[in-house]
């Protein structure tokens, strides 16, 4: 029996096991200290759905052999652009005039389709760059992600949007730091089929969309193209011997990852209710990488289950820990401090797992 437990612990990885046990411990502490556990479970479910597709974007990049996509910021920017265009063109009002209630769904569909279009071409170019730096992908993706965000800060500042909800109240152009999504597609997925049970609000539509995306990605990797991509990432030499274009599979993998990042930020934005541009998405890639690695993925292997489990644990930690800390240290307010400690600690763990590149050229 002890041998089986040791074997299971070894497969799970000790740091990951410690994080899971710490999460369970924090939830128990919250329960025994009369903290409203149900409310925090509801918040965890919400953020699980909001972050899920962004974390899912790590799967294609890992499977194709590039490793965790620290440069998911490129997809995020494409998603923000699609969302801004949806607001700029007044898609919500346009379709509400045709059929009341249709507007928010048309707006989020427009945002996703347009951003996916931009993200595919950006992802293809991004993938070709990564093919030129095999073995250093982790470093290069981080650099590209940061650089692209700061480059887009200039673009956002000068973007010629005319919608009063988007542009600065003073000045002829530029995007606000943050803008409300209430008049567009804010919380449209959160509210769809949502219900409350025992004090826990379940954002059914949000969770269903996340799981649907998981299913689509799962089915893709069961297809001929998906299996070829997995083979190219796992063993490039074997894949080439069987006629698979490894470089093409790597480009396709990072392009799909970028598209999922674009869709993911739209899901996140509608759930949050506020669109944030400029440097707001700067560290989102690190949080996505941390979540999937905690779920059981490695820099060379990833499953859908790693996304589902890892995202829930990571968001649960960020929800519960600050409140438990404030309760145990009465008279203080260290919620934000504890949130940063937990978040950055988990990200540090993720970075220690993401060593070097993943060219797999053996």
Short mmCIF file of C-alpha atoms in Angstrom, two decimals:
data_model
loop_
_atom_site.label_atom_id
_atom_site.label_comp_id
_atom_site.label_asym_id
_atom_site.label_seq_id
_atom_site.Cartn_x
_atom_site.Cartn_y
_atom_site.Cartn_z
CA UNK A 1 0.00 0.00 0.00
CA UNK A 2 2.79 2.40 0.96
CA UNK A 3 4.60 1.60 -2.27
CA UNK A 4 1.50 2.51 -4.27
CA UNK A 5 1.15 5.80 -2.38
CA UNK A 6 4.82 6.62 -2.98
CA UNK A 7 4.45 5.78 -6.66
CA UNK A 8 1.35 7.99 -6.97
CA UNK A 9 3.10 10.87 -5.18
CA UNK A 10 6.11 10.52 -7.48
CA UNK A 11 3.93 10.62 -10.60
CA UNK A 12 2.09 13.67 -9.29
CA UNK A 13 5.36 15.49 -8.49
CA UNK A 14 6.06 16.63 -4.94
CA UNK A 15 5.80 20.44 -5.44
CA UNK A 16 2.48 19.97 -7.25
CA UNK A 17 1.21 17.69 -4.48
CA UNK A 18 2.18 20.27 -1.87
CA UNK A 19 0.24 22.98 -3.73
CA UNK A 20 -2.87 20.78 -3.96
CA UNK A 21 -2.68 19.89 -0.25
CA UNK A 22 -2.14 23.57 0.60
CA UNK A 23 -5.29 24.46 -1.36
CA UNK A 24 -7.32 21.86 0.55
CA UNK A 25 -5.84 23.14 3.83
CA UNK A 26 -6.80 26.74 3.00
CA UNK A 27 -10.39 25.74 2.18
CA UNK A 28 -10.66 23.86 5.50
CA UNK A 29 -9.24 26.86 7.36
CA UNK A 30 -11.83 29.07 5.70
CA UNK A 31 -14.64 26.71 6.72
CA UNK A 32 -13.56 26.43 10.37
CA UNK A 33 -13.05 30.20 10.66
CA UNK A 34 -16.64 30.99 9.61
CA UNK A 35 -15.63 32.47 6.26
CA UNK A 36 -18.35 32.35 3.62
CA UNK A 37 -16.92 29.37 1.73
CA UNK A 38 -19.89 29.16 -0.65
CA UNK A 39 -19.29 32.70 -1.88
CA UNK A 40 -15.64 31.97 -2.59
CA UNK A 41 -16.49 28.72 -4.33
CA UNK A 42 -18.81 30.73 -6.59
CA UNK A 43 -16.01 33.20 -7.33
CA UNK A 44 -13.60 30.34 -8.03
CA UNK A 45 -16.07 28.82 -10.51
CA UNK A 46 -16.41 32.19 -12.23
CA UNK A 47 -12.68 32.78 -12.56
CA UNK A 48 -12.17 29.14 -13.53
CA UNK A 49 -14.40 29.73 -16.55
CA UNK A 50 -12.91 33.16 -17.27
CA UNK A 51 -9.31 31.93 -17.32
CA UNK A 52 -9.95 28.46 -18.73
CA UNK A 53 -9.66 29.18 -22.45
CA UNK A 54 -6.51 31.25 -21.89
CA UNK A 55 -4.89 28.32 -20.09
CA UNK A 56 -6.18 25.96 -22.80
CA UNK A 57 -4.13 27.99 -25.30
CA UNK A 58 -1.02 26.42 -23.76
CA UNK A 59 -1.95 22.92 -24.99
CA UNK A 60 -1.29 23.31 -28.76
CA UNK A 61 2.02 25.12 -28.21
CA UNK A 62 3.24 22.40 -25.83
CA UNK A 63 2.06 19.54 -28.02
CA UNK A 64 3.68 20.92 -31.17
CA UNK A 65 7.07 21.01 -29.45
CA UNK A 66 7.48 24.71 -28.75
CA UNK A 67 6.63 24.49 -25.05
CA UNK A 68 4.48 26.80 -22.89
CA UNK A 69 3.49 29.87 -24.86
CA UNK A 70 4.73 32.78 -22.74
CA UNK A 71 3.97 34.99 -25.74
CA UNK A 72 0.22 34.41 -25.51
CA UNK A 73 0.07 38.21 -25.24
CA UNK A 74 -0.04 38.34 -29.05
CA UNK A 75 -3.35 36.49 -29.07
CA UNK A 76 -4.63 38.57 -26.15
CA UNK A 77 -3.97 41.80 -28.06
CA UNK A 78 -5.84 40.40 -31.09
CA UNK A 79 -8.77 39.58 -28.80
CA UNK A 80 -8.78 43.10 -27.37
CA UNK A 81 -8.74 44.51 -30.90
CA UNK A 82 -11.72 42.36 -31.91
CA UNK A 83 -13.62 43.47 -28.80
CA UNK A 84 -12.88 47.14 -29.48
CA UNK A 85 -14.04 46.80 -33.09
CA UNK A 86 -17.28 45.21 -31.88
CA UNK A 87 -17.92 48.25 -29.68
CA UNK A 88 -16.74 50.72 -32.32
CA UNK A 89 -19.16 49.37 -34.94
CA UNK A 90 -22.08 49.28 -32.48
CA UNK A 91 -22.80 45.59 -33.13
CA UNK A 92 -24.93 45.26 -29.97
CA UNK A 93 -27.31 48.10 -30.85
CA UNK A 94 -27.41 47.04 -34.50
CA UNK A 95 -28.66 43.53 -33.71
CA UNK A 96 -30.86 44.58 -30.79
CA UNK A 97 -32.79 46.67 -33.31
CA UNK A 98 -33.44 43.48 -35.29
CA UNK A 99 -34.28 41.27 -32.32
CA UNK A 100 -34.14 42.47 -28.69
CA UNK A 101 -31.60 40.47 -26.70
CA UNK A 102 -29.68 39.32 -29.77
CA UNK A 103 -27.21 42.21 -29.61
CA UNK A 104 -24.79 40.95 -26.91
CA UNK A 105 -24.53 37.53 -28.57
CA UNK A 106 -23.88 39.07 -31.99
CA UNK A 107 -21.29 41.41 -30.44
CA UNK A 108 -19.32 38.63 -28.74
CA UNK A 109 -19.54 36.45 -31.87
CA UNK A 110 -18.21 39.32 -34.00
CA UNK A 111 -15.41 39.93 -31.51
CA UNK A 112 -14.38 36.26 -31.49
CA UNK A 113 -14.51 35.77 -35.26
CA UNK A 114 -12.65 38.97 -36.11
CA UNK A 115 -10.02 38.45 -33.41
CA UNK A 116 -9.51 34.82 -34.47
CA UNK A 117 -8.88 36.05 -38.03
CA UNK A 118 -6.23 38.52 -36.86
CA UNK A 119 -4.73 36.02 -34.42
CA UNK A 120 -4.26 33.31 -37.05
CA UNK A 121 -2.06 35.50 -39.24
CA UNK A 122 -0.19 36.95 -36.27
CA UNK A 123 0.30 33.40 -34.96
CA UNK A 124 1.67 32.14 -38.28
CA UNK A 125 4.26 34.90 -38.35
CA UNK A 126 5.05 34.30 -34.68
CA UNK A 127 5.47 30.57 -35.32
CA UNK A 128 7.89 31.18 -38.22
CA UNK A 129 10.04 33.33 -35.94
CA UNK A 130 10.12 30.54 -33.34
CA UNK A 131 11.21 28.05 -36.00
CA UNK A 132 14.34 30.17 -36.41
CA UNK A 133 15.26 29.98 -32.72
CA UNK A 134 14.77 26.32 -31.87
CA UNK A 135 16.04 25.54 -28.41
CA UNK A 136 15.44 29.08 -27.09
CA UNK A 137 11.68 29.27 -27.43
CA UNK A 138 10.96 29.99 -23.75
CA UNK A 139 13.19 33.05 -23.72
CA UNK A 140 12.11 34.31 -27.12
CA UNK A 141 8.37 33.91 -26.48
CA UNK A 142 8.72 35.87 -23.23
CA UNK A 143 10.62 38.65 -25.00
CA UNK A 144 8.16 38.77 -27.91
CA UNK A 145 5.18 38.82 -25.53
CA UNK A 146 6.53 41.72 -23.50
CA UNK A 147 7.71 43.67 -26.55
CA UNK A 148 4.39 43.27 -28.35
CA UNK A 149 2.44 44.57 -25.35
CA UNK A 150 4.59 47.70 -25.12
CA UNK A 151 4.46 48.22 -28.88
CA UNK A 152 0.67 48.03 -28.74
CA UNK A 153 0.63 50.67 -25.99
CA UNK A 154 1.75 53.14 -28.66
CA UNK A 155 -0.91 51.84 -31.05
CA UNK A 156 -3.67 52.07 -28.42
CA UNK A 157 -2.64 55.62 -27.58
CA UNK A 158 -2.94 56.72 -31.22
CA UNK A 159 -5.72 54.40 -32.44
CA UNK A 160 -8.36 56.43 -34.36
CA UNK A 161 -11.47 55.05 -32.66
CA UNK A 162 -14.48 57.36 -32.70
CA UNK A 163 -16.89 55.64 -30.29
CA UNK A 164 -17.20 57.74 -27.13
CA UNK A 165 -17.08 54.61 -24.95
CA UNK A 166 -13.62 53.76 -26.29
CA UNK A 167 -11.70 56.96 -26.83
CA UNK A 168 -10.37 59.34 -24.24
CA UNK A 169 -12.89 62.04 -23.23
CA UNK A 170 -10.25 64.66 -24.06
CA UNK A 171 -8.42 64.32 -27.34
CA UNK A 172 -9.18 63.15 -30.85
CA UNK A 173 -7.93 59.57 -30.58
CA UNK A 174 -6.64 56.85 -28.29
CA UNK A 175 -8.13 54.04 -26.22
CA UNK A 176 -9.04 54.47 -22.55
CA UNK A 177 -7.11 52.48 -19.94
CA UNK A 178 -10.30 50.57 -19.14
CA UNK A 179 -13.85 50.65 -20.41
CA UNK A 180 -17.06 49.02 -19.32
CA UNK A 181 -18.50 46.17 -21.37
CA UNK A 182 -22.01 46.66 -19.97
CA UNK A 183 -23.40 48.19 -23.17
CA UNK A 184 -21.76 45.57 -25.36
CA UNK A 185 -21.42 41.91 -24.29
CA UNK A 186 -20.46 42.16 -20.62
CA UNK A 187 -21.27 38.98 -18.62
CA UNK A 188 -23.35 37.52 -21.45
CA UNK A 189 -21.87 34.06 -20.87
CA UNK A 190 -21.92 34.41 -17.06
CA UNK A 191 -25.66 35.05 -17.04
CA UNK A 192 -26.65 32.42 -19.61
CA UNK A 193 -28.40 29.55 -17.78
CA UNK A 194 -26.75 30.70 -14.53
CA UNK A 195 -28.29 29.53 -11.27
CA UNK A 196 -27.64 29.64 -7.54
CA UNK A 197 -27.50 26.62 -5.28
CA UNK A 198 -26.70 26.68 -1.55
CA UNK A 199 -25.34 30.21 -1.88
CA UNK A 200 -23.05 29.29 -4.78
CA UNK A 201 -23.72 31.04 -8.09
CA UNK A 202 -22.89 28.76 -11.01
CA UNK A 203 -22.13 30.68 -14.26
CA UNK A 204 -23.37 27.81 -16.41
CA UNK A 205 -22.90 29.46 -19.81
CA UNK A 206 -19.34 30.48 -18.99
CA UNK A 207 -18.36 27.00 -17.82
CA UNK A 208 -20.11 25.30 -20.73
CA UNK A 209 -18.26 27.50 -23.22
CA UNK A 210 -14.93 26.66 -21.57
CA UNK A 211 -15.70 22.94 -21.61
CA UNK A 212 -16.88 23.16 -25.22
CA UNK A 213 -13.54 24.71 -26.19
CA UNK A 214 -11.80 21.90 -24.31
CA UNK A 215 -13.83 19.34 -26.25
CA UNK A 216 -12.99 20.95 -29.60
CA UNK A 217 -9.27 20.95 -28.80
CA UNK A 218 -9.48 17.34 -27.54
CA UNK A 219 -11.22 16.21 -30.74
CA UNK A 220 -8.70 18.10 -32.88
CA UNK A 221 -5.81 16.23 -31.29
CA UNK A 222 -7.62 12.97 -31.99
CA UNK A 223 -7.75 13.87 -35.69
CA UNK A 224 -5.06 13.03 -38.26
CA UNK A 225 -3.70 16.60 -38.24
CA UNK A 226 -3.69 16.74 -34.44
CA UNK A 227 -1.87 13.42 -34.09
CA UNK A 228 0.69 14.57 -36.66
CA UNK A 229 1.27 17.71 -34.60
CA UNK A 230 1.69 15.67 -31.41
CA UNK A 231 4.15 13.36 -33.16
CA UNK A 232 6.14 16.33 -34.47
CA UNK A 233 6.41 17.72 -30.95
CA UNK A 234 7.22 14.42 -29.24
CA UNK A 235 9.82 13.10 -31.69
CA UNK A 236 10.71 15.38 -34.63
CA UNK A 237 13.11 12.92 -36.27
CA UNK A 238 10.56 10.10 -36.22
CA UNK A 239 7.91 12.50 -37.54
CA UNK A 240 10.13 13.59 -40.44
CA UNK A 241 10.87 9.96 -41.29
CA UNK A 242 7.12 9.47 -41.66
CA UNK A 243 6.70 12.44 -43.99
CA UNK A 244 5.44 15.00 -41.46
CA UNK A 245 6.53 18.60 -41.99
CA UNK A 246 7.70 19.39 -38.44
CA UNK A 247 8.20 23.12 -39.03
CA UNK A 248 4.70 23.42 -40.48
CA UNK A 249 3.22 21.60 -37.48
CA UNK A 250 5.04 23.95 -35.10
CA UNK A 251 3.69 27.00 -36.93
CA UNK A 252 0.17 25.56 -36.93
CA UNK A 253 0.40 24.76 -33.22
CA UNK A 254 1.46 28.26 -32.22
CA UNK A 255 -1.17 29.77 -34.56
CA UNK A 256 -3.92 27.72 -32.88
CA UNK A 257 -2.54 28.74 -29.49
CA UNK A 258 -2.67 32.41 -30.52
CA UNK A 259 -6.28 32.06 -31.73
CA UNK A 260 -7.29 30.43 -28.43
CA UNK A 261 -5.56 33.28 -26.60
CA UNK A 262 -7.64 35.80 -28.56
CA UNK A 263 -10.89 33.98 -27.81
CA UNK A 264 -9.78 33.46 -24.20
CA UNK A 265 -9.29 37.16 -23.47
CA UNK A 266 -12.76 37.90 -24.86
CA UNK A 267 -14.23 35.29 -22.50
CA UNK A 268 -12.22 36.82 -19.66
CA UNK A 269 -13.23 40.38 -20.55
CA UNK A 270 -16.95 39.63 -20.74
CA UNK A 271 -16.75 37.86 -17.37
CA UNK A 272 -14.79 40.68 -15.75
CA UNK A 273 -17.11 43.28 -17.25
CA UNK A 274 -14.26 45.65 -18.05
CA UNK A 275 -11.87 45.74 -20.99
CA UNK A 276 -8.33 46.70 -20.00
CA UNK A 277 -5.74 47.64 -22.60
CA UNK A 278 -2.14 48.92 -22.44
CA UNK A 279 -0.02 46.90 -19.93
CA UNK A 280 -2.90 45.07 -18.20
CA UNK A 281 -2.28 41.73 -20.03
CA UNK A 282 1.49 41.84 -19.36
CA UNK A 283 1.71 38.92 -16.90
CA UNK A 284 -1.30 36.89 -18.03
CA UNK A 285 0.92 34.47 -19.93
CA UNK A 286 2.87 33.60 -16.78
CA UNK A 287 -0.36 32.87 -14.90
CA UNK A 288 -1.58 30.60 -17.70
CA UNK A 289 1.70 28.68 -17.73
CA UNK A 290 1.62 28.34 -13.94
CA UNK A 291 -1.95 27.00 -14.00
CA UNK A 292 -1.37 24.28 -16.59
CA UNK A 293 1.88 23.10 -14.97
CA UNK A 294 0.18 22.88 -11.58
CA UNK A 295 -2.51 20.78 -13.24
CA UNK A 296 0.07 18.15 -14.19
CA UNK A 297 1.49 19.28 -17.53
CA UNK A 298 5.20 19.47 -18.30
CA UNK A 299 7.04 21.60 -20.82
CA UNK A 300 6.75 18.71 -23.28
CA UNK A 301 3.39 17.10 -22.51
CA UNK A 302 -0.07 18.51 -21.84
CA UNK A 303 -3.61 17.18 -21.59
CA UNK A 304 -7.01 18.82 -21.36
CA UNK A 305 -7.34 17.47 -17.81
CA UNK A 306 -4.24 19.47 -16.84
CA UNK A 307 -6.00 22.64 -17.99
CA UNK A 308 -9.23 21.91 -16.12
CA UNK A 309 -7.58 20.86 -12.85
CA UNK A 310 -4.76 23.40 -12.87
CA UNK A 311 -6.95 26.41 -13.61
CA UNK A 312 -9.37 25.51 -10.81
CA UNK A 313 -6.62 25.03 -8.20
CA UNK A 314 -4.74 28.19 -9.21
CA UNK A 315 -7.84 30.40 -9.15
CA UNK A 316 -9.05 28.75 -5.94
CA UNK A 317 -5.78 29.64 -4.22
CA UNK A 318 -6.08 33.26 -5.34
CA UNK A 319 -9.67 33.41 -4.09
CA UNK A 320 -9.33 31.79 -0.66
CA UNK A 321 -5.86 32.65 0.61
CA UNK A 322 -6.19 36.46 1.06
CA UNK A 323 -9.42 36.20 3.06
CA UNK A 324 -8.11 33.41 5.26
CA UNK A 325 -4.98 35.46 5.95
CA UNK A 326 -7.02 38.51 6.93
CA UNK A 327 -9.17 36.38 9.23
CA UNK A 328 -6.21 34.79 10.99
CA UNK A 329 -4.38 38.13 11.28
CA UNK A 330 -7.30 40.21 12.55
CA UNK A 331 -6.95 43.97 12.29
CA UNK A 332 -4.77 43.83 9.20
CA UNK A 333 -5.51 44.03 5.52
CA UNK A 334 -2.94 41.98 3.68
CA UNK A 335 -5.28 40.51 1.09
CA UNK A 336 -3.48 42.04 -1.87
CA UNK A 337 -0.09 41.18 -0.40
CA UNK A 338 -1.07 37.54 0.10
CA UNK A 339 -2.59 37.40 -3.35
CA UNK A 340 0.71 38.57 -4.83
CA UNK A 341 2.74 36.15 -2.69
CA UNK A 342 0.61 33.17 -3.73
CA UNK A 343 0.36 34.22 -7.36
CA UNK A 344 4.05 34.97 -7.81
CA UNK A 345 5.07 31.92 -5.77
CA UNK A 346 3.10 29.63 -8.04
CA UNK A 347 4.44 31.40 -11.12
CA UNK A 348 7.98 30.95 -9.77
CA UNK A 349 7.26 27.24 -9.41
CA UNK A 350 6.05 27.21 -13.01
CA UNK A 351 9.19 28.93 -14.22
CA UNK A 352 11.40 26.39 -12.44
CA UNK A 353 9.53 23.69 -14.38
CA UNK A 354 9.88 25.55 -17.70
CA UNK A 355 13.60 25.20 -18.28
CA UNK A 356 15.23 26.03 -21.57
CA UNK A 357 13.69 25.42 -24.95
CA UNK A 358 11.95 22.47 -26.42
CA UNK A 359 13.32 21.89 -29.80
CA UNK A 360 13.39 18.14 -29.25
CA UNK A 361 16.01 17.85 -31.92
CA UNK A 362 17.56 14.58 -30.78
#
